[in-house]
Every structure is written in C-alpha cells, then in structure tokens.
Amino acid sequence: MRVGVLALQGAFAEHIAVLEKLGIEAFEIRQPKDISKPFDGLVLPGGESTVMKKLLRKLNLLEPLKKNIENGMPVLATCAGMILLAGDIEGGEPPCFGTLDITVKRNAYGRQLGSFVCTENFNGALIEMRFIRAPYAVRVGENIEVLAVHDDKIVAVKQKNQIAVAFHPELTNDTTVYNLFIDMI
Ligand code: GLN
C-alpha cells in the first residue's frame, strides 16, 4: 500500500510520520514525476489552501490528481485539504479540485482566535480534535455522509472515496480517522 501526501506546503511531514507509524509506505508529492508510479491513496494536508491551490496549478499537479480522485482513489483531506476538495467555497472563491459536494466556509471560527481543541464523536468514536483556523461545511449535498459535528457545525464528511475533516488528526495520537481512510484503501 503506497500513499502519496501532497507536500507543497503545510503539515505534510506530520501525516507522513503517522502513516509510517501505521506501517504504510508514504511518499511526498511535489511534482508530476512523483506520481508516475502507481499509488493507492492520497492525503491533502492542512496549511494555506490559497497557496496550495496556486502551486497545484503552477506545477501541473491539479489535473492528474483530480483525475485520480474522480477515478475513485481514496483521499483523506484535512483542514485546508477540505477546502481544496470542496465544490463550493463561501464568498465566491473558485474551487480547486471541486470533487466534494459541500460548501465550505474558510476561517470559519475567526482568523485570530480560531484555534481550539475539543473531544467529539467521529463516526461513532470519541476522539480529540484540534482545530487551527479551520473551515466547516455550511452545506452538504445529498450524497454526503456526515462523520462529525461540533457546536452544530459539520466538521467531517465522507463522499464515496473522499474523507474530509476540518481538524488536524495528524497532531494527535488518535488514529481513528486514518483507520477509516486505510480501510477504504
Ligand atoms: N485557514 C486555512 C485556509 O483557509 C486553513 C487552515 C489549516 O489548514 N489549518 O486555507
């Protein structure tokens, strides 16, 4: 099992460390030649979605990765990654991959005081969730499974092969979110 982690910016190293701890071969995706060999899953990390979006386009990674997602490759997207997948971004900003049928609100908890930790139900398990200038979903399509809600806001969703969470599972010791992703692969 090989999992590619988008490594243009943000918290990619932390994802790679967790995957390796779980015994999974993880590699960095920085340019098109990195995805020339077959792989089984994709992680889109947290960071700054506007920066990643620009780089994805500039480095010719947007179209090939989008094709992988559309062809059913399992994807785990965290925080900014959730924004990259979203079909709609509140405020009119154009989508990046646009493969996930949700509308996200960026920096939804406010820009400065938007970081907090809570314990919440994720798909039936109580887990610690770390939010850092996180988004949440303000609309989800009919084909979306809601995996977690915090303060009445949708913070984790699944649509077929795509899992998106507004928090940072790579910053806690709980691997529940990864297990769901790995089971899908
Ligand atoms: N605020 C960031 C954005 O809008 C996301 C923050 C994160 O990934 N921790 O892209």
Short mmCIF file of C-alpha atoms and ligand atoms in Angstrom, two decimals:
data_model
loop_
_atom_site.label_atom_id
_atom_site.label_comp_id
_atom_site.label_asym_id
_atom_site.label_seq_id
_atom_site.Cartn_x
_atom_site.Cartn_y
_atom_site.Cartn_z
CA MET A 1 0.00 0.00 0.00
CA ARG A 2 1.52 3.34 -1.10
CA VAL A 3 0.04 6.66 -0.05
CA GLY A 4 1.04 9.98 -1.59
CA VAL A 5 0.96 13.08 0.59
CA LEU A 6 0.72 16.44 -1.15
CA ALA A 7 3.90 18.16 0.03
CA LEU A 8 3.81 21.65 -1.46
CA GLN A 9 3.18 23.43 1.82
CA GLY A 10 1.68 22.89 5.26
CA ALA A 11 1.55 19.90 7.62
CA PHE A 12 2.59 17.12 5.23
CA ALA A 13 5.54 15.78 7.29
CA GLU A 14 3.23 15.07 10.24
CA HIS A 15 0.92 13.00 8.02
CA ILE A 16 3.85 11.02 6.65
CA ALA A 17 5.07 10.30 10.19
CA VAL A 18 1.65 8.93 11.25
CA LEU A 19 1.28 6.79 8.12
CA GLU A 20 4.76 5.33 8.59
CA LYS A 21 3.96 4.59 12.23
CA LEU A 22 0.96 2.64 10.97
CA GLY A 23 3.27 0.66 8.69
CA ILE A 24 2.22 2.32 5.46
CA GLU A 25 4.62 3.45 2.77
CA ALA A 26 4.11 7.20 2.37
CA PHE A 27 5.80 9.50 -0.14
CA GLU A 28 5.82 13.22 -0.87
CA ILE A 29 4.08 14.61 -3.93
CA ARG A 30 5.88 17.73 -5.11
CA GLN A 31 5.92 17.40 -8.89
CA PRO A 32 4.31 15.32 -11.65
CA LYS A 33 7.15 12.78 -11.74
CA ASP A 34 6.38 11.87 -8.11
CA ILE A 35 3.04 10.36 -9.19
CA SER A 36 4.34 8.49 -12.24
CA LYS A 37 4.46 5.20 -10.26
CA PRO A 38 1.11 3.72 -9.17
CA PHE A 39 -0.17 4.55 -5.69
CA ASP A 40 -3.25 3.69 -3.66
CA GLY A 41 -4.31 6.75 -1.67
CA LEU A 42 -3.85 10.50 -1.42
CA VAL A 43 -3.56 12.83 1.58
CA LEU A 44 -4.25 16.56 1.23
CA PRO A 45 -2.80 18.23 4.35
CA GLY A 46 -3.65 21.35 6.28
CA GLY A 47 -1.85 24.57 5.54
CA GLU A 48 -2.91 27.50 3.44
CA SER A 49 -5.39 26.46 0.77
CA THR A 50 -4.81 29.53 -1.43
CA VAL A 51 -1.07 28.79 -1.61
CA MET A 52 -1.57 25.08 -2.30
CA LYS A 53 -4.16 25.87 -4.96
CA LYS A 54 -1.75 28.21 -6.78
CA LEU A 55 1.12 25.72 -6.60
CA LEU A 56 -1.03 22.78 -7.72
CA ARG A 57 -1.85 24.69 -10.87
CA LYS A 58 1.63 26.04 -11.46
CA LEU A 59 3.27 22.62 -11.03
CA ASN A 60 0.74 20.82 -13.26
CA LEU A 61 -0.45 18.62 -10.43
CA LEU A 62 -4.06 19.77 -10.30
CA GLU A 63 -5.41 17.87 -13.32
CA PRO A 64 -3.68 14.50 -12.75
CA LEU A 65 -4.61 14.42 -9.05
CA LYS A 66 -8.18 15.46 -9.84
CA LYS A 67 -8.41 12.57 -12.30
CA ASN A 68 -7.20 10.15 -9.61
CA ILE A 69 -9.87 11.42 -7.21
CA GLU A 70 -12.59 11.23 -9.86
CA ASN A 71 -11.48 7.70 -10.73
CA GLY A 72 -12.10 6.63 -7.12
CA MET A 73 -8.72 6.90 -5.40
CA PRO A 74 -9.24 7.13 -1.62
CA VAL A 75 -8.47 10.65 -0.35
CA LEU A 76 -8.01 11.96 3.16
CA ALA A 77 -8.22 15.76 3.27
CA THR A 78 -7.58 17.72 6.45
CA CYS A 79 -8.40 21.37 7.13
CA ALA A 80 -7.05 23.29 4.10
CA GLY A 81 -7.33 19.96 2.25
CA MET A 82 -11.08 20.04 2.87
CA ILE A 83 -11.16 23.45 1.18
CA LEU A 84 -9.22 22.05 -1.80
CA LEU A 85 -11.82 19.30 -2.30
CA ALA A 86 -14.90 21.45 -1.78
CA GLY A 87 -17.14 22.05 -4.78
CA ASP A 88 -18.09 25.42 -3.43
CA ILE A 89 -16.28 27.97 -1.22
CA GLU A 90 -18.40 30.56 0.55
CA GLY A 91 -17.69 34.05 -0.74
CA GLY A 92 -17.30 33.14 -4.38
CA GLU A 93 -13.66 31.99 -4.43
CA PRO A 94 -13.28 29.46 -7.29
CA PRO A 95 -12.96 25.81 -6.20
CA CYS A 96 -9.72 23.82 -6.53
CA PHE A 97 -10.49 20.11 -7.14
CA GLY A 98 -14.21 20.71 -6.60
CA THR A 99 -14.92 16.98 -6.28
CA LEU A 100 -16.69 17.06 -2.89
CA ASP A 101 -20.31 18.18 -2.84
CA ILE A 102 -20.12 20.64 0.05
CA THR A 103 -19.90 24.39 0.57
CA VAL A 104 -17.13 25.35 2.99
CA LYS A 105 -16.63 28.49 4.98
CA ARG A 106 -12.93 29.29 5.37
CA ASN A 107 -11.52 30.55 8.68
CA ALA A 108 -15.00 29.88 9.93
CA TYR A 109 -14.18 30.33 13.64
CA GLY A 110 -12.49 33.69 13.12
CA ARG A 111 -8.93 34.38 12.00
CA GLN A 112 -7.10 35.03 15.25
CA LEU A 113 -8.96 33.06 17.90
CA GLY A 114 -9.81 30.20 15.60
CA SER A 115 -7.65 27.54 17.26
CA PHE A 116 -9.07 25.17 19.86
CA VAL A 117 -9.19 21.55 20.98
CA CYS A 118 -12.31 19.53 21.74
CA THR A 119 -13.44 15.93 22.14
CA GLU A 120 -16.21 14.96 19.81
CA ASN A 121 -17.87 11.98 18.18
CA PHE A 122 -16.30 10.92 14.88
CA ASN A 123 -18.22 8.18 13.12
CA GLY A 124 -19.14 6.57 16.45
CA ALA A 125 -15.85 7.06 18.33
CA LEU A 126 -14.98 9.88 20.73
CA ILE A 127 -11.74 11.50 19.58
CA GLU A 128 -9.70 14.59 20.29
CA MET A 129 -9.97 17.20 17.55
CA ARG A 130 -7.51 20.05 17.05
CA PHE A 131 -8.77 22.98 15.02
CA ILE A 132 -6.44 25.62 13.58
CA ARG A 133 -8.10 28.47 11.67
CA ALA A 134 -10.39 25.75 10.45
CA PRO A 135 -13.21 25.71 7.95
CA TYR A 136 -16.55 23.94 8.38
CA ALA A 137 -19.22 22.87 5.94
CA VAL A 138 -22.19 25.22 5.67
CA ARG A 139 -23.93 22.99 3.12
CA VAL A 140 -23.62 19.31 2.27
CA GLY A 141 -25.08 17.51 -0.75
CA GLU A 142 -27.44 14.53 -0.51
CA ASN A 143 -24.65 12.06 -1.25
CA ILE A 144 -22.59 13.24 1.73
CA GLU A 145 -22.26 11.22 4.91
CA VAL A 146 -21.69 13.47 7.94
CA LEU A 147 -18.99 11.94 10.16
CA ALA A 148 -18.67 14.64 12.82
CA VAL A 149 -20.44 17.71 14.12
CA HIS A 150 -19.09 20.21 16.64
CA ASP A 151 -21.25 23.04 18.03
CA ASP A 152 -23.88 22.27 15.40
CA LYS A 153 -21.31 22.72 12.62
CA ILE A 154 -20.36 19.93 10.24
CA VAL A 155 -16.62 19.28 10.65
CA ALA A 156 -16.10 15.88 8.97
CA VAL A 157 -17.71 14.34 5.90
CA LYS A 158 -17.40 11.40 3.54
CA GLN A 159 -18.48 11.09 -0.05
CA LYS A 160 -17.62 7.73 -1.59
CA ASN A 161 -13.79 7.72 -1.77
CA GLN A 162 -13.33 11.16 -0.19
CA ILE A 163 -12.97 11.85 3.55
CA ALA A 164 -12.61 15.47 4.61
CA VAL A 165 -12.10 16.70 8.16
CA ALA A 166 -11.84 20.31 9.32
CA PHE A 167 -9.46 19.41 12.16
CA HIS A 168 -5.89 18.00 12.33
CA PRO A 169 -5.76 14.25 13.09
CA GLU A 170 -2.02 14.28 12.35
CA LEU A 171 -1.46 16.38 15.50
CA THR A 172 -2.99 13.90 17.96
CA ASN A 173 -2.13 10.31 18.87
CA ASP A 174 -5.55 9.02 17.87
CA THR A 175 -5.56 7.15 14.55
CA THR A 176 -9.34 6.67 14.15
CA VAL A 177 -9.51 8.97 11.11
CA TYR A 178 -6.55 7.25 9.44
CA ASN A 179 -8.04 3.82 10.12
CA LEU A 180 -11.18 4.79 8.20
CA PHE A 181 -9.03 6.02 5.32
CA ILE A 182 -6.84 2.91 5.33
CA ASP A 183 -9.88 0.62 5.48
CA MET A 184 -11.14 2.36 2.36
CA ILE A 185 -7.87 1.64 0.54
N1 GLN B 1 -7.15 28.83 7.15
C1 GLN B 1 -6.57 27.93 6.21
C2 GLN B 1 -7.16 28.11 4.81
O1 GLN B 1 -8.14 28.76 4.67
C3 GLN B 1 -6.72 26.50 6.67
C4 GLN B 1 -6.02 26.30 7.98
C5 GLN B 1 -5.44 24.94 8.19
O2 GLN B 1 -5.27 24.13 7.27
N2 GLN B 1 -5.01 24.70 9.39
O3 GLN B 1 -6.63 27.58 3.88
#
